[in-house]
């Protein structure tokens, strides 16, 4: 309930080319792609696992790719100690060049040869969490995107696919569980208390999908029989104390398997499927073949320690990684520019999975609204900033910087538009053709689009395929202007749609896209009007809802026999990732909010209305008294709250004002303090004006019975939590002690983490004196639960200042928390919960007129960069939008970025981010 603002290559002839001169030698360009000069058909790896010095023996069968000119073999490696290189059992001559191992005198012709490489590495010194590392006494690997080269020399690129056999040897007492991809084929004892396990993966895979785990873990096990009769063993490995928290993860895994069988006809292809959880992880989770490795945050859940949001996230991330088994692993990416081939498609699949699991139409809409909110707040900002890039980028310096909202979330929207243009059945046919053509291959985004189109030759996607593919090549968020003209005499309604895309760095000229616009027309009484579209072939009867396909810069659509001036409901379900501009008056917004059959657009009407009120309040300036919400808007919200037909979760979303981050994106010049003040004042007014309703809502919703994490009861808890927050907020005005007291009581007595945390947040966000004892007690109770401690840090970092003066400021609080014995910069979850929550989730606490927030940010980026470059580079993006800030923020922010950029040494991860930020055009 708190704000979630915190995710054959032929260029079209008209696609602009990137300016190559401007970028330095370390930039990788998509158009430079060359097939590999060698193939590696099989790999046998033997690990002698030791935290201080692990020995890796890598025996490969290599063969020349005769389709490319003969050249030396260049193997990638990073941070390795090389001991031996043998070719066909003989010592071979080699060079080390820019980190690569170069072998020149290799056997000629296409006959395979043996290449044996012996190296060592130091897992306990690996703080980057890429390659082989140790976390709490257990070995883990993370190889995507380019971590395998930190384990052994290899052709570390996704289009080189090999069959792996892996032997793990380690001390048996310290590392009783030894896991790798595929099937366990042999295990046994060795001398000196050591043991071994041998794993064999029947599927060819690229190196980024390799994984091993070794340590003292326990597993929840489940045997299942698939629809096709095949039996599988499912295992979820965690540390001994965490086993009771894996039930929801196992349920989610079983549901994912069943869903992919039913919705896409895609079965599990392995006898054994394992998930392992670690608390030291750079991202959410990783889809290694048969051995998914997860951040504990997305596996462990119990009602005592996890919120409803956590339960939903576990389900969705387990789904995501499982669905990668087909979309990512069976068919993978030719090169990393094609990353969205697997990520966009798999996000689309996990979104659909979550919606299907949610059940009712209204619960589905809630999930869609949450996804769109993330896209519009975070991805649209990315698309408008210095890191803007196409869904299929043209260049990068560090690929880890391109695991972005554009690749994931916009990529999913591109897949969703294809789904809209060919229909659900057509999309399933397209997926079937995609697997028929490309199973076992490393392919491109174009291959995917081609398969979906070829399976649906009559569809608008096939008709407009070349133009549709601009969604992959063109960066930036398109804007669509909608203008409606009603002709009462002719009884026609003409809708004119105009599209433009603003320029992005390196891409000045933009071309029209294919934009599906789902729409309906409403009468003033809210009834849906039948759609009769005039076209060259005559009048088409479209029923009550249709999808128009905008393909020109400007197009007009005329509907006939329209008996009254209609209210247009455009872009239903957010049918395209665009910014829609239409000048609807309050009457129209009220009609949509009350009557639209599309729940997404009902919510959207509430947001547009609120946005307009906020923008007006900002324009009115400081001279004005505290801004207020107009009575008409409040009346509409009261009406909606009282509607017994609507889901509680949906009401919660409608009653949430646009976040400060979203508001900022709509403005040309951003004063974060001013936005905060206005939004807070409006929230205060919402608390006051709906006081009676909030009380009723709390009374009707706060008891949700025995805990179940399903969408319906989660929605009830969310709305009750919002009501409580509003009532505690309003107590600041009235001086009432009852509601803060109830909040404290609810915090103490709650039977689940959702209610407990909502009550705690209500006190902390309102800055109530009870917040302090509550926070203390919370820490006492949960000090042994690191995922709960993350929440404790995060809440304090994202809450407003708790009083006047520097000592009471958010920054001072964050700096005190950095000294807390439970804080550590080394653990990414903990660093995110404090530093990222401050820099990205607390605009008013971070954007200080004295620039102290930015200076703190610069220090932390530099400190983190020495430990973990991937995590540091994510934090570095917090100031992406500096050029939009008003003074004095703008100058101070730029200075902080320049300070990071000037620091030596700097990882190439962080360097790319700050260089691009500083190159942003002066706004
Ligand atoms: N492929 C993972 C996913 O989306 C993402 C991922 C996990 C990742 N760990 C990573 C990407 C480390 C880069 C680096 O499911
Ligand atoms: Zn993924």
CSV table of N, CA and C in Angstrom, one decimal, residues 165-230:
chain,number,residue,atom,x,y,z
A,165,UNK,N,29.1,-32.3,-19.1
A,165,UNK,CA,29.2,-33.3,-18.0
A,165,UNK,C,30.0,-32.6,-16.9
A,166,UNK,N,29.6,-32.7,-15.7
A,166,UNK,CA,30.2,-32.0,-14.6
A,166,UNK,C,30.5,-32.9,-13.4
A,167,UNK,N,31.7,-32.9,-13.0
A,167,UNK,CA,32.1,-33.7,-11.8
A,167,UNK,C,32.5,-32.7,-10.7
A,168,UNK,N,31.8,-32.8,-9.6
A,168,UNK,CA,32.1,-31.9,-8.4
A,168,UNK,C,32.7,-32.8,-7.4
A,169,UNK,N,33.9,-32.3,-6.8
A,169,UNK,CA,34.5,-32.9,-5.7
A,169,UNK,C,34.7,-31.9,-4.6
A,170,UNK,N,34.4,-32.3,-3.4
A,170,UNK,CA,34.5,-31.4,-2.2
A,170,UNK,C,34.4,-32.2,-0.9
A,171,UNK,N,34.8,-31.5,0.1
A,171,UNK,CA,34.7,-32.0,1.5
A,171,UNK,C,33.3,-32.4,1.8
A,172,UNK,N,33.1,-33.6,2.2
A,172,UNK,CA,31.7,-34.1,2.4
A,172,UNK,C,31.0,-33.5,3.5
A,173,UNK,N,31.7,-33.2,4.7
A,173,UNK,CA,31.0,-32.6,5.8
A,173,UNK,C,30.6,-31.2,5.6
A,174,UNK,N,31.5,-30.4,4.9
A,174,UNK,CA,31.2,-29.0,4.7
A,174,UNK,C,30.2,-28.8,3.5
A,175,UNK,N,30.3,-29.7,2.5
A,175,UNK,CA,29.5,-29.6,1.3
A,175,UNK,C,28.8,-30.9,1.0
A,176,UNK,N,27.8,-31.2,1.8
A,176,UNK,CA,27.1,-32.5,1.6
A,176,UNK,C,26.3,-32.6,0.3
A,177,UNK,N,25.8,-31.5,-0.2
A,177,UNK,CA,25.0,-31.5,-1.4
A,177,UNK,C,25.8,-30.9,-2.5
A,178,UNK,N,25.9,-31.7,-3.6
A,178,UNK,CA,26.6,-31.3,-4.8
A,178,UNK,C,25.7,-31.3,-6.0
A,179,UNK,N,25.4,-30.1,-6.6
A,179,UNK,CA,24.4,-30.1,-7.7
A,179,UNK,C,25.0,-29.4,-8.9
A,180,UNK,N,24.5,-29.9,-10.1
A,180,UNK,CA,24.8,-29.2,-11.3
A,180,UNK,C,23.6,-29.5,-12.3
A,181,UNK,N,23.7,-29.0,-13.5
A,181,UNK,CA,22.6,-29.1,-14.4
A,181,UNK,C,22.3,-30.6,-14.8
A,182,UNK,N,21.0,-30.9,-15.1
A,182,UNK,CA,20.7,-32.2,-15.7
A,182,UNK,C,20.5,-33.3,-14.7
A,183,UNK,N,21.0,-34.5,-15.0
A,183,UNK,CA,20.7,-35.7,-14.2
A,183,UNK,C,22.0,-36.1,-13.4
A,184,UNK,N,21.7,-36.6,-12.2
A,184,UNK,CA,22.8,-37.1,-11.4
A,184,UNK,C,23.1,-38.5,-11.9
A,185,UNK,N,24.4,-38.8,-12.4
A,185,UNK,CA,24.7,-40.1,-13.0
A,185,UNK,C,25.6,-40.9,-12.2
A,186,UNK,N,26.3,-40.3,-11.2
A,186,UNK,CA,27.2,-41.1,-10.4
A,186,UNK,C,27.5,-40.3,-9.1
A,187,UNK,N,27.7,-41.0,-8.0
A,187,UNK,CA,28.2,-40.3,-6.8
A,187,UNK,C,28.9,-41.2,-5.9
A,188,UNK,N,29.8,-40.8,-5.1
A,188,UNK,CA,30.5,-41.7,-4.2
A,188,UNK,C,31.6,-41.0,-3.4
A,189,UNK,N,32.3,-41.8,-2.6
A,189,UNK,CA,33.2,-41.3,-1.6
A,189,UNK,C,34.6,-41.2,-2.2
A,190,UNK,N,35.4,-40.2,-1.7
A,190,UNK,CA,36.8,-40.1,-2.1
A,190,UNK,C,37.6,-40.2,-0.8
A,191,UNK,N,38.9,-40.1,-0.9
A,191,UNK,CA,39.8,-40.1,0.3
A,191,UNK,C,39.7,-38.8,1.0
A,192,UNK,N,40.2,-38.8,2.2
A,192,UNK,CA,40.3,-37.6,3.1
A,192,UNK,C,39.0,-36.9,3.4
A,193,UNK,N,37.9,-37.7,3.5
A,193,UNK,CA,36.6,-37.1,3.8
A,193,UNK,C,35.9,-36.3,2.7
A,194,UNK,N,36.5,-36.6,1.5
A,194,UNK,CA,35.8,-35.9,0.4
A,194,UNK,C,34.9,-36.8,-0.4
A,195,UNK,N,34.0,-36.2,-1.2
A,195,UNK,CA,33.1,-37.0,-2.0
A,195,UNK,C,32.9,-36.4,-3.3
A,196,UNK,N,32.2,-37.1,-4.2
A,196,UNK,CA,32.0,-36.5,-5.6
A,196,UNK,C,30.6,-36.8,-6.1
A,197,UNK,N,30.2,-36.0,-7.0
A,197,UNK,CA,29.0,-36.2,-7.8
A,197,UNK,C,29.2,-35.9,-9.2
A,198,UNK,N,28.6,-36.7,-10.1
A,198,UNK,CA,28.8,-36.4,-11.5
A,198,UNK,C,27.4,-36.2,-12.1
A,199,UNK,N,27.3,-35.1,-12.8
A,199,UNK,CA,26.0,-34.6,-13.4
A,199,UNK,C,26.2,-34.6,-14.9
A,200,UNK,N,25.1,-35.0,-15.6
A,200,UNK,CA,25.1,-34.9,-17.1
A,200,UNK,C,23.8,-34.3,-17.6
A,201,UNK,N,24.0,-33.2,-18.4
A,201,UNK,CA,22.8,-32.5,-18.9
A,201,UNK,C,22.6,-33.0,-20.3
A,202,UNK,N,21.4,-33.6,-20.6
A,202,UNK,CA,21.2,-34.2,-21.9
A,202,UNK,C,21.0,-33.1,-23.0
A,203,UNK,N,20.7,-31.8,-22.6
A,203,UNK,CA,20.5,-30.8,-23.6
A,203,UNK,C,21.7,-29.9,-23.9
A,204,UNK,N,21.9,-29.6,-25.1
A,204,UNK,CA,22.9,-28.6,-25.5
A,204,UNK,C,22.5,-27.3,-24.9
A,205,UNK,N,23.5,-26.6,-24.4
A,205,UNK,CA,23.2,-25.3,-23.9
A,205,UNK,C,24.4,-24.3,-24.0
A,206,UNK,N,24.0,-23.0,-24.0
A,206,UNK,CA,25.1,-22.0,-24.0
A,206,UNK,C,25.7,-21.9,-22.6
A,207,UNK,N,26.9,-21.4,-22.5
A,207,UNK,CA,27.6,-21.4,-21.2
A,207,UNK,C,26.9,-20.5,-20.1
A,208,UNK,N,26.1,-19.6,-20.5
A,208,UNK,CA,25.4,-18.7,-19.5
A,208,UNK,C,24.4,-19.5,-18.7
A,209,UNK,N,24.0,-20.7,-19.2
A,209,UNK,CA,23.0,-21.6,-18.5
A,209,UNK,C,23.7,-22.6,-17.6
A,210,UNK,N,25.0,-22.6,-17.5
A,210,UNK,CA,25.7,-23.6,-16.6
A,210,UNK,C,25.5,-23.1,-15.2
A,211,UNK,N,25.4,-24.1,-14.3
A,211,UNK,CA,25.3,-23.8,-12.9
A,211,UNK,C,25.9,-24.9,-12.0
A,212,UNK,N,26.4,-24.6,-10.9
A,212,UNK,CA,26.7,-25.6,-9.8
A,212,UNK,C,26.4,-25.0,-8.5
A,213,UNK,N,26.1,-25.9,-7.5
A,213,UNK,CA,25.8,-25.5,-6.2
A,213,UNK,C,26.4,-26.5,-5.3
A,214,UNK,N,27.1,-26.1,-4.2
A,214,UNK,CA,27.7,-27.1,-3.3
A,214,UNK,C,27.6,-26.6,-1.9
A,215,UNK,N,27.0,-27.3,-1.0
A,215,UNK,CA,26.9,-26.8,0.4
A,215,UNK,C,26.0,-27.6,1.3
A,216,UNK,N,25.8,-27.1,2.5
A,216,UNK,CA,24.9,-27.8,3.4
A,216,UNK,C,23.5,-27.3,3.3
A,217,UNK,N,22.8,-27.9,2.3
A,217,UNK,CA,21.4,-27.5,2.1
A,217,UNK,C,20.4,-28.7,2.3
A,218,UNK,N,19.2,-28.3,2.5
A,218,UNK,CA,18.1,-29.3,2.6
A,218,UNK,C,17.1,-29.0,1.5
A,219,UNK,N,16.3,-30.1,1.2
A,219,UNK,CA,15.3,-29.9,0.1
A,219,UNK,C,13.9,-30.3,0.4
A,220,UNK,N,13.0,-29.5,-0.1
A,220,UNK,CA,11.6,-29.9,-0.1
A,220,UNK,C,11.4,-30.7,-1.4
A,221,UNK,N,10.8,-31.8,-1.4
A,221,UNK,CA,10.7,-32.6,-2.6
A,221,UNK,C,9.3,-32.9,-3.0
A,222,UNK,N,9.0,-33.0,-4.3
A,222,UNK,CA,7.7,-33.3,-4.7
A,222,UNK,C,7.8,-34.1,-6.0
A,223,UNK,N,7.1,-35.3,-6.0
A,223,UNK,CA,7.0,-36.0,-7.3
A,223,UNK,C,5.7,-35.7,-8.0
A,224,UNK,N,5.9,-35.5,-9.3
A,224,UNK,CA,4.6,-35.2,-10.0
A,224,UNK,C,4.6,-36.0,-11.3
A,225,UNK,N,3.4,-36.2,-11.8
A,225,UNK,CA,3.2,-36.9,-13.1
A,225,UNK,C,2.6,-35.9,-14.0
A,226,UNK,N,3.3,-35.6,-15.1
A,226,UNK,CA,2.8,-34.6,-16.1
A,226,UNK,C,1.7,-35.2,-16.9
A,227,UNK,N,1.0,-34.3,-17.6
A,227,UNK,CA,-0.1,-34.7,-18.5
A,227,UNK,C,0.2,-35.8,-19.4
A,228,UNK,N,1.5,-35.8,-19.9
A,228,UNK,CA,1.9,-36.8,-20.9
A,228,UNK,C,2.3,-38.1,-20.2
A,229,UNK,N,2.2,-38.2,-18.9
A,229,UNK,CA,2.5,-39.4,-18.1
A,229,UNK,C,3.9,-39.4,-17.6
A,230,UNK,N,4.7,-38.5,-18.0
A,230,UNK,CA,6.1,-38.5,-17.6
A,230,UNK,C,6.3,-38.1,-16.1
